[in-house]
mmCIF file of C-alpha atoms in Angstrom:
data_model
loop_
_atom_site.group_PDB
_atom_site.id
_atom_site.type_symbol
_atom_site.label_atom_id
_atom_site.label_comp_id
_atom_site.label_asym_id
_atom_site.label_seq_id
_atom_site.Cartn_x
_atom_site.Cartn_y
_atom_site.Cartn_z
ATOM 1 C CA MET A 691 -0.115 -0.287 0.068
ATOM 2 C CA ASN A 692 1.584 3.251 -1.317
ATOM 3 C CA ARG A 693 2.016 5.924 1.718
ATOM 4 C CA LEU A 694 2.416 8.965 1.320
ATOM 5 C CA ARG A 695 5.444 11.491 2.739
ATOM 6 C CA VAL A 696 4.340 13.733 4.449
ATOM 7 C CA THR A 697 6.932 16.974 5.400
ATOM 8 C CA PRO A 698 5.420 18.197 8.696
ATOM 9 C CA GLY A 699 6.170 22.148 8.637
ATOM 10 C CA PRO A 700 3.832 23.466 6.829
ATOM 11 C CA VAL A 701 1.755 21.709 8.552
ATOM 12 C CA LEU A 702 3.050 22.575 11.994
ATOM 13 C CA ALA A 703 2.961 26.632 10.680
ATOM 14 C CA LEU A 704 -0.571 25.933 9.543
ATOM 15 C CA THR A 705 -2.097 24.484 13.457
ATOM 16 C CA VAL A 706 0.281 27.396 14.853
ATOM 17 C CA LEU A 707 -1.631 30.486 12.271
ATOM 18 C CA TRP A 708 -4.864 28.805 13.215
ATOM 19 C CA PHE A 709 -4.572 28.527 16.955
ATOM 20 C CA THR A 710 -2.659 32.090 17.093
ATOM 21 C CA THR A 711 -6.014 33.876 14.601
ATOM 22 C CA ARG A 712 -7.963 32.116 16.516
ATOM 23 C CA ALA A 713 -6.859 33.705 20.273
ATOM 24 C CA VAL A 714 -6.464 36.860 18.189
ATOM 25 C CA MET A 715 -10.211 36.163 16.893
ATOM 26 C CA LEU A 716 -11.575 35.254 20.179
ATOM 27 C CA TRP A 717 -10.169 38.266 22.056
ATOM 28 C CA LEU A 718 -12.165 40.552 19.534
ATOM 29 C CA LEU A 719 -15.072 38.986 20.913
ATOM 30 C CA LEU A 720 -14.268 40.057 23.650
ATOM 31 C CA HIS A 721 -13.659 43.693 23.399
ATOM 32 C CA ASP A 722 -17.335 43.103 21.093
ATOM 33 C CA SER A 723 -18.488 47.080 22.735
ATOM 34 C CA ALA A 724 -15.675 48.298 21.717
ATOM 35 C CA PRO A 725 -17.417 51.086 18.961
ATOM 36 C CA LEU A 726 -14.674 50.413 15.854
ATOM 37 C CA LEU A 727 -16.092 46.382 16.557
ATOM 38 C CA GLY A 728 -19.747 46.586 16.368
ATOM 39 C CA GLY A 729 -20.424 48.708 19.860
ATOM 40 C CA GLY A 730 -21.952 44.890 20.664
ATOM 41 C CA SER A 731 -23.685 43.831 17.540
ATOM 42 C CA VAL A 732 -21.499 41.233 16.718
ATOM 43 C CA ALA A 733 -21.931 39.281 20.273
ATOM 44 C CA HIS A 734 -25.597 40.017 20.569
ATOM 45 C CA GLU A 735 -26.854 38.241 17.805
ATOM 46 C CA VAL A 736 -25.912 34.285 20.348
ATOM 47 C CA SER A 737 -26.426 36.193 23.022
ATOM 48 C CA ARG A 738 -30.319 37.588 23.313
ATOM 49 C CA LEU A 739 -31.833 35.928 19.500
ATOM 50 C CA TYR A 740 -30.162 32.610 19.797
ATOM 51 C CA PHE A 741 -30.566 32.220 23.194
ATOM 52 C CA ARG A 742 -34.646 33.074 22.487
ATOM 53 C CA TRP A 743 -34.953 30.729 20.252
ATOM 54 C CA TYR A 744 -33.271 27.902 22.214
ATOM 55 C CA GLY A 745 -35.652 28.880 24.930
ATOM 56 C CA VAL A 746 -38.701 28.271 22.227
ATOM 57 C CA LEU A 747 -37.427 25.030 21.038
ATOM 58 C CA ALA A 748 -35.781 23.118 23.768
ATOM 59 C CA HIS A 749 -40.067 23.104 24.248
ATOM 60 C CA GLY A 750 -40.476 20.824 21.530
ATOM 61 C CA ALA A 751 -41.270 24.198 18.881
ATOM 62 C CA PHE A 752 -40.728 26.383 15.587
ATOM 63 C CA PRO A 753 -40.481 30.147 16.340
ATOM 64 C CA ALA A 754 -43.666 30.399 14.447
ATOM 65 C CA HIS A 755 -44.727 33.613 15.128
ATOM 66 C CA ASP A 756 -41.435 35.201 15.137
ATOM 67 C CA THR A 757 -40.857 37.016 12.024
ATOM 68 C CA LEU A 758 -36.650 36.874 12.405
ATOM 69 C CA TRP A 759 -37.087 33.034 12.542
ATOM 70 C CA GLN A 760 -36.235 32.452 8.596
ATOM 71 C CA TYR A 761 -34.340 29.847 8.549
ATOM 72 C CA PRO A 762 -35.236 25.227 7.618
ATOM 73 C CA PRO A 763 -35.452 23.260 10.562
ATOM 74 C CA GLY A 764 -31.756 21.274 10.593
ATOM 75 C CA ALA A 765 -31.019 25.141 12.639
ATOM 76 C CA GLY A 766 -33.075 24.397 14.806
ATOM 77 C CA ALA A 767 -30.169 21.545 16.072
ATOM 78 C CA VAL A 768 -27.755 23.422 15.707
ATOM 79 C CA LEU A 769 -29.389 26.105 18.129
ATOM 80 C CA LEU A 770 -30.376 23.877 20.558
ATOM 81 C CA ALA A 771 -26.721 21.891 20.250
ATOM 82 C CA PRO A 772 -25.113 24.317 23.063
ATOM 83 C CA GLY A 773 -27.298 22.943 25.624
ATOM 84 C CA LEU A 774 -25.510 19.772 25.498
ATOM 85 C CA LEU A 775 -22.255 21.252 27.317
ATOM 86 C CA PRO A 776 -22.297 21.524 30.826
ATOM 87 C CA GLY A 777 -21.114 24.359 32.975
ATOM 88 C CA LEU A 778 -21.061 27.087 30.145
ATOM 89 C CA THR A 779 -23.573 29.728 29.790
ATOM 90 C CA TYR A 780 -25.179 29.503 26.150
ATOM 91 C CA PHE A 781 -22.600 32.297 24.806
ATOM 92 C CA GLN A 782 -19.587 30.241 25.963
ATOM 93 C CA ALA A 783 -20.694 27.046 24.769
ATOM 94 C CA PHE A 784 -21.931 28.350 21.460
ATOM 95 C CA VAL A 785 -18.421 30.027 21.143
ATOM 96 C CA THR A 786 -16.867 26.842 21.558
ATOM 97 C CA LEU A 787 -18.771 24.452 19.112
ATOM 98 C CA THR A 788 -18.349 26.951 16.327
ATOM 99 C CA LEU A 789 -14.722 27.058 17.133
ATOM 100 C CA ALA A 790 -14.426 23.061 16.850
ATOM 101 C CA THR A 791 -16.512 23.154 13.901
ATOM 102 C CA ASP A 792 -13.331 25.513 12.172
ATOM 103 C CA ALA A 793 -10.697 23.236 13.458
ATOM 104 C CA ALA A 794 -12.401 20.053 11.865
ATOM 105 C CA ILE A 795 -12.825 22.632 9.086
ATOM 106 C CA ALA A 796 -8.802 23.471 9.142
ATOM 107 C CA ALA A 797 -8.780 19.672 9.795
ATOM 108 C CA ALA A 798 -10.193 18.392 7.118
ATOM 109 C CA LEU A 799 -8.712 20.730 4.536
ATOM 110 C CA ILE A 800 -5.721 19.147 6.055
ATOM 111 C CA ARG A 801 -6.273 15.689 5.967
ATOM 112 C CA THR A 802 -7.319 16.025 2.195
ATOM 113 C CA GLY A 803 -4.148 18.701 1.453
ATOM 114 C CA THR A 804 -1.568 15.916 1.872
ATOM 115 C CA ARG A 805 -2.922 13.544 -0.232
ATOM 116 C CA SER A 806 -0.682 12.690 -3.122
ATOM 117 C CA GLY A 807 -1.046 15.206 -6.042
ATOM 118 C CA ARG A 808 -3.035 18.075 -3.694
ATOM 119 C CA SER A 809 -2.458 20.755 -1.880
ATOM 120 C CA LEU A 810 -2.164 23.091 1.711
ATOM 121 C CA LEU A 811 -3.218 26.037 0.033
ATOM 122 C CA GLY A 812 -7.146 25.888 0.591
ATOM 123 C CA ALA A 813 -5.726 24.575 4.684
ATOM 124 C CA ALA A 814 -4.050 28.147 4.591
ATOM 125 C CA LEU A 815 -6.919 29.896 3.366
ATOM 126 C CA TRP A 816 -9.164 29.245 5.849
ATOM 127 C CA THR A 817 -6.646 29.350 8.197
ATOM 128 C CA GLY A 818 -5.861 32.624 7.107
ATOM 129 C CA GLY A 819 -8.333 33.928 5.066
ATOM 130 C CA LEU A 820 -11.029 33.933 7.733
ATOM 131 C CA PRO A 821 -10.021 35.684 10.082
ATOM 132 C CA LEU A 822 -10.261 38.488 7.935
ATOM 133 C CA LEU A 823 -13.839 38.613 9.351
ATOM 134 C CA LEU A 824 -12.235 39.329 12.130
ATOM 135 C CA HIS A 825 -14.633 37.808 15.238
ATOM 136 C CA LEU A 826 -17.412 37.986 13.279
ATOM 137 C CA PRO A 827 -17.463 34.315 12.384
ATOM 138 C CA LEU A 828 -17.503 33.116 15.880
ATOM 139 C CA ALA A 829 -20.819 34.784 16.685
ATOM 140 C CA ARG A 830 -23.015 33.116 13.977
ATOM 141 C CA TYR A 831 -23.849 29.790 13.002
ATOM 142 C CA ASP A 832 -22.294 29.880 9.457
ATOM 143 C CA VAL A 833 -19.036 28.523 9.973
ATOM 144 C CA GLU A 834 -21.096 24.781 10.985
ATOM 145 C CA VAL A 835 -23.318 25.138 7.617
ATOM 146 C CA THR A 836 -19.620 25.214 6.059
ATOM 147 C CA GLY A 837 -18.327 22.688 7.891
ATOM 148 C CA LEU A 838 -21.466 20.733 6.809
ATOM 149 C CA ALA A 839 -20.437 21.867 2.988
ATOM 150 C CA VAL A 840 -17.356 21.410 3.331
ATOM 151 C CA LEU A 841 -17.313 17.560 4.359
ATOM 152 C CA SER A 842 -20.026 17.017 1.777
ATOM 153 C CA LEU A 843 -17.751 18.295 -0.869
ATOM 154 C CA LEU A 844 -14.186 16.110 0.186
ATOM 155 C CA THR A 845 -15.848 13.051 0.645
ATOM 156 C CA LEU A 846 -18.160 12.973 -2.823
ATOM 157 C CA SER A 847 -15.348 11.613 -4.404
ATOM 158 C CA ARG A 848 -14.872 8.623 -2.082
ATOM 159 C CA SER A 849 -18.014 8.367 -1.289
ATOM 160 C CA PRO A 850 -20.814 9.507 -3.059
ATOM 161 C CA ARG A 851 -23.759 8.477 -0.317
ATOM 162 C CA ALA A 852 -21.471 10.321 2.510
ATOM 163 C CA GLY A 853 -21.390 13.848 0.299
ATOM 164 C CA GLY A 854 -25.087 13.442 -0.451
ATOM 165 C CA VAL A 855 -25.923 12.998 3.367
ATOM 166 C CA PHE A 856 -23.866 15.451 4.015
ATOM 167 C CA GLY A 857 -25.327 18.486 1.522
ATOM 168 C CA ALA A 858 -29.001 16.975 2.865
ATOM 169 C CA LEU A 859 -27.825 18.036 6.761
ATOM 170 C CA GLY A 860 -26.690 21.105 5.273
ATOM 171 C CA ALA A 861 -28.953 22.216 3.535
ATOM 172 C CA LEU A 862 -31.822 21.365 6.582
ATOM 173 C CA VAL A 863 -29.543 24.661 8.439
ATOM 174 C CA LYS A 864 -29.358 26.658 5.680
ATOM 175 C CA MET A 865 -30.290 25.436 2.324
ATOM 176 C CA TRP A 866 -27.682 26.636 0.001
ATOM 177 C CA PRO A 867 -25.251 23.763 0.502
ATOM 178 C CA ALA A 868 -27.935 21.870 -1.709
ATOM 179 C CA LEU A 869 -25.602 23.843 -4.507
ATOM 180 C CA VAL A 870 -22.687 22.125 -3.926
ATOM 181 C CA LEU A 871 -23.826 19.002 -4.918
ATOM 182 C CA LEU A 872 -24.033 20.575 -9.063
ATOM 183 C CA GLY A 873 -20.906 19.245 -10.041
ATOM 184 C CA THR A 874 -20.560 15.719 -8.507
ATOM 185 C CA PRO A 875 -19.800 13.494 -11.730
ATOM 186 C CA PRO A 876 -22.534 12.426 -14.234
ATOM 187 C CA ALA A 877 -23.965 9.129 -14.333
ATOM 188 C CA ARG A 878 -23.800 6.759 -11.525
ATOM 189 C CA PRO A 879 -22.169 9.552 -8.871
ATOM 190 C CA THR A 880 -24.243 11.713 -9.585
ATOM 191 C CA ARG A 881 -27.537 9.612 -9.101
ATOM 192 C CA THR A 882 -26.266 8.118 -5.647
ATOM 193 C CA ALA A 883 -25.094 11.592 -4.548
ATOM 194 C CA TRP A 884 -28.596 12.912 -5.061
ATOM 195 C CA ALA A 885 -30.599 10.100 -4.168
ATOM 196 C CA TRP A 886 -28.862 9.467 -0.699
ATOM 197 C CA ALA A 887 -29.353 13.961 -0.215
ATOM 198 C CA THR A 888 -33.472 12.548 -0.653
ATOM 199 C CA ALA A 889 -33.084 10.526 1.487
ATOM 200 C CA ALA A 890 -31.315 11.947 3.809
ATOM 201 C CA GLY A 891 -32.775 15.225 3.976
ATOM 202 C CA THR A 892 -36.764 13.992 3.654
ATOM 203 C CA PHE A 893 -35.915 11.439 6.816
ATOM 204 C CA SER A 894 -34.315 14.212 8.860
ATOM 205 C CA LEU A 895 -37.061 16.558 7.567
ATOM 206 C CA GLY A 896 -39.694 13.788 9.190
ATOM 207 C CA VAL A 897 -37.681 13.667 11.798
ATOM 208 C CA PHE A 898 -38.213 17.648 12.752
ATOM 209 C CA ALA A 899 -41.807 17.003 11.547
ATOM 210 C CA VAL A 900 -42.626 14.401 14.973
ATOM 211 C CA PHE A 901 -40.753 16.187 17.536
ATOM 212 C CA PHE A 902 -41.201 19.650 16.522
ATOM 213 C CA THR A 903 -44.129 21.851 15.274
ATOM 214 C CA GLY A 904 -43.604 24.500 12.781
ATOM 215 C CA PRO A 905 -40.407 23.367 10.873
ATOM 216 C CA LEU A 906 -41.609 24.865 7.816
ATOM 217 C CA ALA A 907 -42.927 28.537 9.368
ATOM 218 C CA PHE A 908 -39.188 29.994 7.830
ATOM 219 C CA LEU A 909 -41.176 29.540 4.427
ATOM 220 C CA ARG A 910 -43.679 32.081 5.560
ATOM 221 C CA GLU A 911 -40.468 35.049 6.691
ATOM 222 C CA GLN A 912 -38.435 34.473 3.681
ATOM 223 C CA GLY A 913 -41.219 35.415 1.645
ATOM 224 C CA GLY A 914 -42.112 38.637 3.094
ATOM 225 C CA ARG A 915 -38.492 39.748 2.696
ATOM 226 C CA GLY A 916 -36.973 42.601 1.067
ATOM 227 C CA VAL A 917 -34.096 44.691 0.148
ATOM 228 C CA GLN A 918 -31.482 44.128 2.306
ATOM 229 C CA ILE A 919 -28.720 47.798 2.276
ATOM 230 C CA GLU A 920 -25.786 45.505 1.905
ATOM 231 C CA SER A 921 -27.417 43.583 -1.301
ATOM 232 C CA LEU A 922 -26.689 44.830 -4.783
ATOM 233 C CA GLY A 923 -30.155 45.978 -5.122
ATOM 234 C CA GLY A 924 -29.568 47.517 -1.682
ATOM 235 C CA THR A 925 -26.143 49.772 -2.871
ATOM 236 C CA VAL A 926 -27.656 50.637 -6.236
ATOM 237 C CA LEU A 927 -31.196 52.315 -4.146
ATOM 238 C CA ASN A 928 -28.213 53.837 -1.573
ATOM 239 C CA LEU A 929 -26.790 55.715 -3.847
ATOM 240 C CA ALA A 930 -29.880 56.716 -5.671
ATOM 241 C CA ARG A 931 -30.566 58.140 -2.081
ATOM 242 C CA HIS A 932 -27.821 60.571 -3.175
ATOM 243 C CA ALA A 933 -29.556 61.547 -6.393
ATOM 244 C CA GLY A 934 -33.309 62.274 -4.392
ATOM 245 C CA TRP A 935 -34.383 58.474 -4.472
ATOM 246 C CA SER A 936 -37.048 59.320 -1.088
ATOM 247 C CA GLY A 937 -36.623 56.328 0.697
ATOM 248 C CA ARG A 938 -34.620 54.865 3.730
ATOM 249 C CA PRO A 939 -33.064 52.361 5.945
ATOM 250 C CA HIS A 940 -35.865 50.165 8.112
ATOM 251 C CA TYR A 941 -35.174 47.401 10.228
ATOM 252 C CA GLN A 942 -36.661 44.284 9.453
ATOM 253 C CA TYR A 943 -36.054 40.511 8.856
ATOM 254 C CA GLY A 944 -33.312 41.362 11.418
ATOM 255 C CA ALA A 945 -32.009 43.291 9.340
ATOM 256 C CA ILE A 946 -31.117 46.613 7.865
ATOM 257 C CA GLU A 947 -33.771 47.182 4.648
ATOM 258 C CA LEU A 948 -34.677 49.914 1.950
ATOM 259 C CA VAL A 949 -38.228 50.230 2.350
ATOM 260 C CA GLY A 950 -39.583 53.162 -0.132
ATOM 261 C CA PRO A 951 -40.473 53.051 -3.913
ATOM 262 C CA TYR A 952 -39.214 50.299 -6.717
ATOM 263 C CA VAL A 953 -37.905 48.641 -3.668
ATOM 264 C CA HIS A 954 -40.889 46.040 -5.037
ATOM 265 C CA THR A 955 -39.254 46.540 -8.310
ATOM 266 C CA VAL A 956 -35.534 46.148 -6.652
ATOM 267 C CA ALA A 957 -36.895 43.091 -5.431
ATOM 268 C CA THR A 958 -38.433 41.972 -8.276
ATOM 269 C CA VAL A 959 -35.255 41.940 -10.587
ATOM 270 C CA SER A 960 -32.521 40.524 -8.026
ATOM 271 C CA LEU A 961 -35.641 37.291 -7.983
ATOM 272 C CA ALA A 962 -35.407 37.458 -12.053
ATOM 273 C CA LEU A 963 -31.171 36.942 -12.297
ATOM 274 C CA THR A 964 -31.202 34.865 -9.293
ATOM 275 C CA ALA A 965 -33.507 32.384 -11.653
ATOM 276 C CA ALA A 966 -31.423 33.406 -14.465
ATOM 277 C CA ALA A 967 -28.392 32.144 -12.854
ATOM 278 C CA PHE A 968 -30.067 29.123 -11.756
ATOM 279 C CA GLY A 969 -31.052 28.903 -15.799
ATOM 280 C CA THR A 970 -27.632 28.677 -16.672
ATOM 281 C CA LEU A 971 -26.267 26.388 -14.213
ATOM 282 C CA VAL A 972 -28.396 24.126 -15.377
ATOM 283 C CA LEU A 973 -27.525 24.877 -18.562
ATOM 284 C CA TRP A 974 -23.971 24.344 -17.733
ATOM 285 C CA ARG A 975 -24.881 21.325 -16.093
ATOM 286 C CA VAL A 976 -26.845 19.769 -19.229
ATOM 287 C CA ARG A 977 -23.045 20.819 -21.796
ATOM 288 C CA ALA A 978 -20.311 20.330 -19.674
ATOM 289 C CA ARG A 979 -18.119 17.468 -20.970
ATOM 290 C CA ARG A 980 -15.102 16.927 -18.879
ATOM 291 C CA TRP A 981 -14.895 16.283 -15.304
ATOM 292 C CA ASN A 982 -12.004 16.847 -13.429
ATOM 293 C CA GLU A 983 -11.272 16.016 -9.467
ATOM 294 C CA ALA A 984 -12.122 19.888 -9.133
ATOM 295 C CA THR A 985 -14.610 20.302 -11.114
ATOM 296 C CA PRO A 986 -16.954 19.799 -8.072
ATOM 297 C CA TYR A 987 -15.669 22.087 -6.158
ATOM 298 C CA ASP A 988 -15.249 24.779 -8.586
ATOM 299 C CA ALA A 989 -19.688 24.436 -9.532
ATOM 300 C CA ALA A 990 -20.113 24.839 -5.777
ATOM 301 C CA LEU A 991 -18.682 28.078 -5.252
ATOM 302 C CA SER A 992 -19.469 29.062 -9.113
ATOM 303 C CA ALA A 993 -23.288 28.256 -7.813
ATOM 304 C CA VAL A 994 -23.151 29.916 -4.935
ATOM 305 C CA LEU A 995 -21.635 33.601 -5.614
ATOM 306 C CA LEU A 996 -23.862 33.270 -8.363
ATOM 307 C CA PHE A 997 -27.071 33.087 -5.688
ATOM 308 C CA THR A 998 -25.303 34.991 -3.169
ATOM 309 C CA VAL A 999 -24.485 38.029 -5.964
ATOM 310 C CA THR A 1000 -28.699 37.847 -7.367
ATOM 311 C CA SER A 1001 -29.800 37.343 -3.512
ATOM 312 C CA ARG A 1002 -31.943 40.599 -2.207
ATOM 313 C CA VAL A 1003 -29.872 40.025 0.947
ATOM 314 C CA ILE A 1004 -26.042 40.061 1.930
ATOM 315 C CA SER A 1005 -25.344 39.260 5.183
ATOM 316 C CA PRO A 1006 -21.445 39.394 6.179
ATOM 317 C CA GLN A 1007 -21.818 35.812 7.440
ATOM 318 C CA TYR A 1008 -22.110 34.593 3.613
ATOM 319 C CA MET A 1009 -18.307 35.446 3.074
ATOM 320 C CA VAL A 1010 -17.483 32.336 5.701
ATOM 321 C CA TRP A 1011 -19.716 30.349 3.135
ATOM 322 C CA LEU A 1012 -17.272 31.416 0.118
ATOM 323 C CA VAL A 1013 -14.131 31.454 2.164
ATOM 324 C CA GLY A 1014 -15.330 28.198 2.576
ATOM 325 C CA LEU A 1015 -15.549 26.825 -0.819
ATOM 326 C CA ALA A 1016 -12.514 28.832 -2.294
ATOM 327 C CA ALA A 1017 -10.954 26.345 0.476
ATOM 328 C CA VAL A 1018 -11.665 24.022 -0.674
ATOM 329 C CA CYS A 1019 -11.421 24.529 -4.496
ATOM 330 C CA LEU A 1020 -8.018 25.298 -3.585
ATOM 331 C CA THR A 1021 -7.386 22.120 -1.999
ATOM 332 C CA SER A 1022 -6.991 20.407 -5.131
ATOM 333 C CA ARG A 1023 -4.040 21.476 -7.644
ATOM 334 C CA CYS A 1024 -6.377 21.289 -11.077
ATOM 335 C CA THR A 1025 -8.661 24.009 -9.989
ATOM 336 C CA ALA A 1026 -9.644 27.347 -12.371
ATOM 337 C CA GLN A 1027 -10.915 29.070 -9.278
ATOM 338 C CA ARG A 1028 -7.792 30.872 -8.041
ATOM 339 C CA PRO A 1029 -8.218 33.985 -9.210
ATOM 340 C CA VAL A 1030 -11.853 34.114 -8.256
ATOM 341 C CA ALA A 1031 -11.004 33.091 -4.499
ATOM 342 C CA VAL A 1032 -7.717 36.063 -4.547
ATOM 343 C CA LEU A 1033 -10.838 38.365 -5.328
ATOM 344 C CA ILE A 1034 -13.241 36.381 -2.823
ATOM 345 C CA LEU A 1035 -10.563 37.556 -0.070
ATOM 346 C CA ALA A 1036 -10.624 41.324 -1.037
ATOM 347 C CA ALA A 1037 -13.993 41.382 -0.146
ATOM 348 C CA CYS A 1038 -13.848 39.793 2.908
ATOM 349 C CA ALA A 1039 -11.746 42.518 3.795
ATOM 350 C CA LEU A 1040 -14.026 44.877 2.294
ATOM 351 C CA SER A 1041 -17.024 43.444 3.686
ATOM 352 C CA THR A 1042 -15.466 43.955 7.542
ATOM 353 C CA VAL A 1043 -14.618 47.448 6.649
ATOM 354 C CA ALA A 1044 -18.141 48.152 6.205
ATOM 355 C CA TYR A 1045 -19.207 46.036 9.052
ATOM 356 C CA PRO A 1046 -18.723 46.029 11.499
ATOM 357 C CA MET A 1047 -16.570 48.812 11.179
ATOM 358 C CA CYS A 1048 -18.483 51.522 9.138
ATOM 359 C CA TYR A 1049 -21.820 50.572 9.163
ATOM 360 C CA ARG A 1050 -23.269 53.401 10.731
ATOM 361 C CA GLU A 1051 -22.267 55.177 7.299
ATOM 362 C CA VAL A 1052 -23.442 52.702 5.410
ATOM 363 C CA ILE A 1053 -26.850 52.683 6.717
ATOM 364 C CA ALA A 1054 -26.395 56.674 7.080
ATOM 365 C CA GLY A 1055 -25.879 56.306 2.619
ATOM 366 C CA SER A 1056 -22.961 58.463 2.606
ATOM 367 C CA TRP A 1057 -20.212 58.567 0.616
ATOM 368 C CA THR A 1058 -17.910 56.506 2.752
ATOM 369 C CA GLY A 1059 -20.214 53.853 3.432
ATOM 370 C CA CYS A 1060 -22.223 53.742 -0.392
ATOM 371 C CA LEU A 1061 -18.742 53.359 -1.615
ATOM 372 C CA LEU A 1062 -17.840 50.636 0.801
ATOM 373 C CA MET A 1063 -20.250 48.643 -0.628
ATOM 374 C CA LEU A 1064 -19.698 49.121 -4.449
ATOM 375 C CA ALA A 1065 -16.414 48.428 -4.000
ATOM 376 C CA ARG A 1066 -17.092 45.650 -1.890
ATOM 377 C CA ASN A 1067 -20.349 44.053 -4.065
ATOM 378 C CA THR A 1068 -18.431 44.944 -7.048
ATOM 379 C CA LEU A 1069 -15.631 42.230 -6.584
ATOM 380 C CA LEU A 1070 -18.443 39.958 -5.041
ATOM 381 C CA ALA A 1071 -19.647 40.379 -9.230
ATOM 382 C CA ALA A 1072 -16.434 40.322 -10.241
ATOM 383 C CA ALA A 1073 -16.093 36.817 -8.578
ATOM 384 C CA ALA A 1074 -19.486 34.796 -9.474
ATOM 385 C CA VAL A 1075 -18.444 36.077 -13.811
ATOM 386 C CA LEU A 1076 -14.962 34.994 -13.155
ATOM 387 C CA SER A 1077 -15.975 32.043 -11.917
ATOM 388 C CA LEU A 1078 -18.633 30.549 -14.151
ATOM 389 C CA VAL A 1079 -16.504 31.935 -17.490
ATOM 390 C CA ARG A 1080 -13.536 29.839 -15.569
ATOM 391 C CA LEU A 1081 -15.615 27.061 -14.569
ATOM 392 C CA TRP A 1082 -17.644 26.608 -17.987
ATOM 393 C CA ARG A 1083 -13.654 26.929 -20.368
ATOM 394 C CA ALA A 1084 -12.649 24.177 -18.058
ATOM 395 C CA THR A 1085 -15.396 22.066 -18.435
ATOM 396 C CA ARG A 1086 -15.789 22.364 -22.070
ATOM 397 C CA PRO A 1087 -14.119 20.311 -24.439
ATOM 398 C CA PRO A 1088 -11.330 21.975 -26.490
ATOM 399 C CA ALA A 1089 -11.218 22.544 -30.068
ATOM 400 C CA GLY A 1090 -12.084 19.861 -32.606
ATOM 401 C CA GLU A 1091 -13.832 17.578 -30.157
ATOM 402 C CA ASP A 1092 -17.277 17.191 -29.784
ATOM 403 C CA GLU A 1093 -17.902 14.102 -27.018
ATOM 404 C CA PRO A 1094 -14.947 13.513 -25.030
ATOM 405 C CA PRO A 1095 -15.056 11.056 -22.227
ATOM 406 C CA ALA A 1096 -15.477 12.650 -19.113
ATOM 407 C CA VAL A 1097 -12.507 12.051 -16.998
ATOM 408 C CA ARG A 1098 -12.868 10.163 -13.814
ATOM 409 C CA PRO A 1099 -12.640 12.304 -10.504
ATOM 410 C CA ASP A 1100 -9.063 10.640 -9.622
ATOM 411 C CA ALA A 1101 -7.764 10.540 -13.017
ATOM 412 C CA GLY A 1102 -4.630 12.646 -13.840
ATOM 413 C CA ARG A 1103 -2.753 11.757 -9.910
ATOM 414 C CA VAL A 1104 -0.183 11.994 -9.368
ATOM 415 C CA PRO A 1105 3.255 9.465 -7.857
ATOM 416 C CA ASP A 1106 3.617 9.713 -4.052
ATOM 417 C CA ARG A 1107 5.893 12.506 -2.515
ATOM 418 C CA ALA A 1108 6.479 14.834 -0.045
ATOM 419 C CA VAL A 1109 3.702 17.227 0.727
ATOM 420 C CA GLY A 1110 4.240 20.946 1.451
ATOM 421 C CA VAL A 1111 1.990 24.383 0.983
ATOM 422 C CA SER A 1112 1.842 25.011 -3.233
#
């Protein structure tokens, strides 16, 4: 049996980097009340909102009449989990579990990166890129959701069944991980992954329906959402305030949204663009002819980018998803998404400046706030377009070839050798 000869230096460096950066993130979280760090708004969501939902969920019901509850039933399991850790407050337990999930993601990326023909760049991106969002990832459950998506992609080539199950569980927590199965290799792997995802999702949903009341209550609140101020449409409307638009920001559905003339039109355009993005991805899937080990990763990142950019809501924690998916892409030397990963890191840095550091400027619609959001969203839009173009080109047959056979996910592996950061 072949054995991998792994150079310990890069792995040790990544381990030290993880502990160092997470210590800094924890320190920032403990000093969350500082005005530059959000004045307490980041930690507030866990200590008050999540804890309030925990109290309702612990009694066997979803917060059906709470307009802020807009999440699939699997989110309930994540929010209940901190109660399993004795001796800690809810906030302490939540952050502990988030850090544990973060460490598990880093470990999975390192394990994958040390395999023959793979790269530790993905682990480096996750370890060094997530802190660009400061302490925000520790106070949102998006790290847990991203963990399920990462596990789905990393297990897909070895076990389509496990990949499908992880994808379904992720979708039950926050919908978007369903997109990670878009790029599964054709024929049997796709049928297996999607069948197991459907079975796991149906079974889990049934369990929630038996033990909880109102598992689908989130659908009503999701449908009522408007245009969040940080979305692409929100940026356009915010800039329009300088041209005399009479709308204003208003807190509703757990976010700062814009209300006033033409908001409904902008929301409708956003939904139309999301539908167009979905149609484009389906067309890509139908016309794609070449697959390699990175294709499922690249397709997942491209799909989530497109749906994020066209959404009526782009919350700052959405960047956690993109960092995680970009990290998975970079574990493969075959990925076409390296430039996209750079754009995502730049967008993360700007997102942090916008929230929590300058969020008052964004809400006020000042030129500083508007230009910050315009720059961040321009980077995300460019990343989405570039990602789709590179994915499309990578999976189309070469000129002069009509129907080349699909490449097996494990094809093209190089002989075992010492593995380092590349």
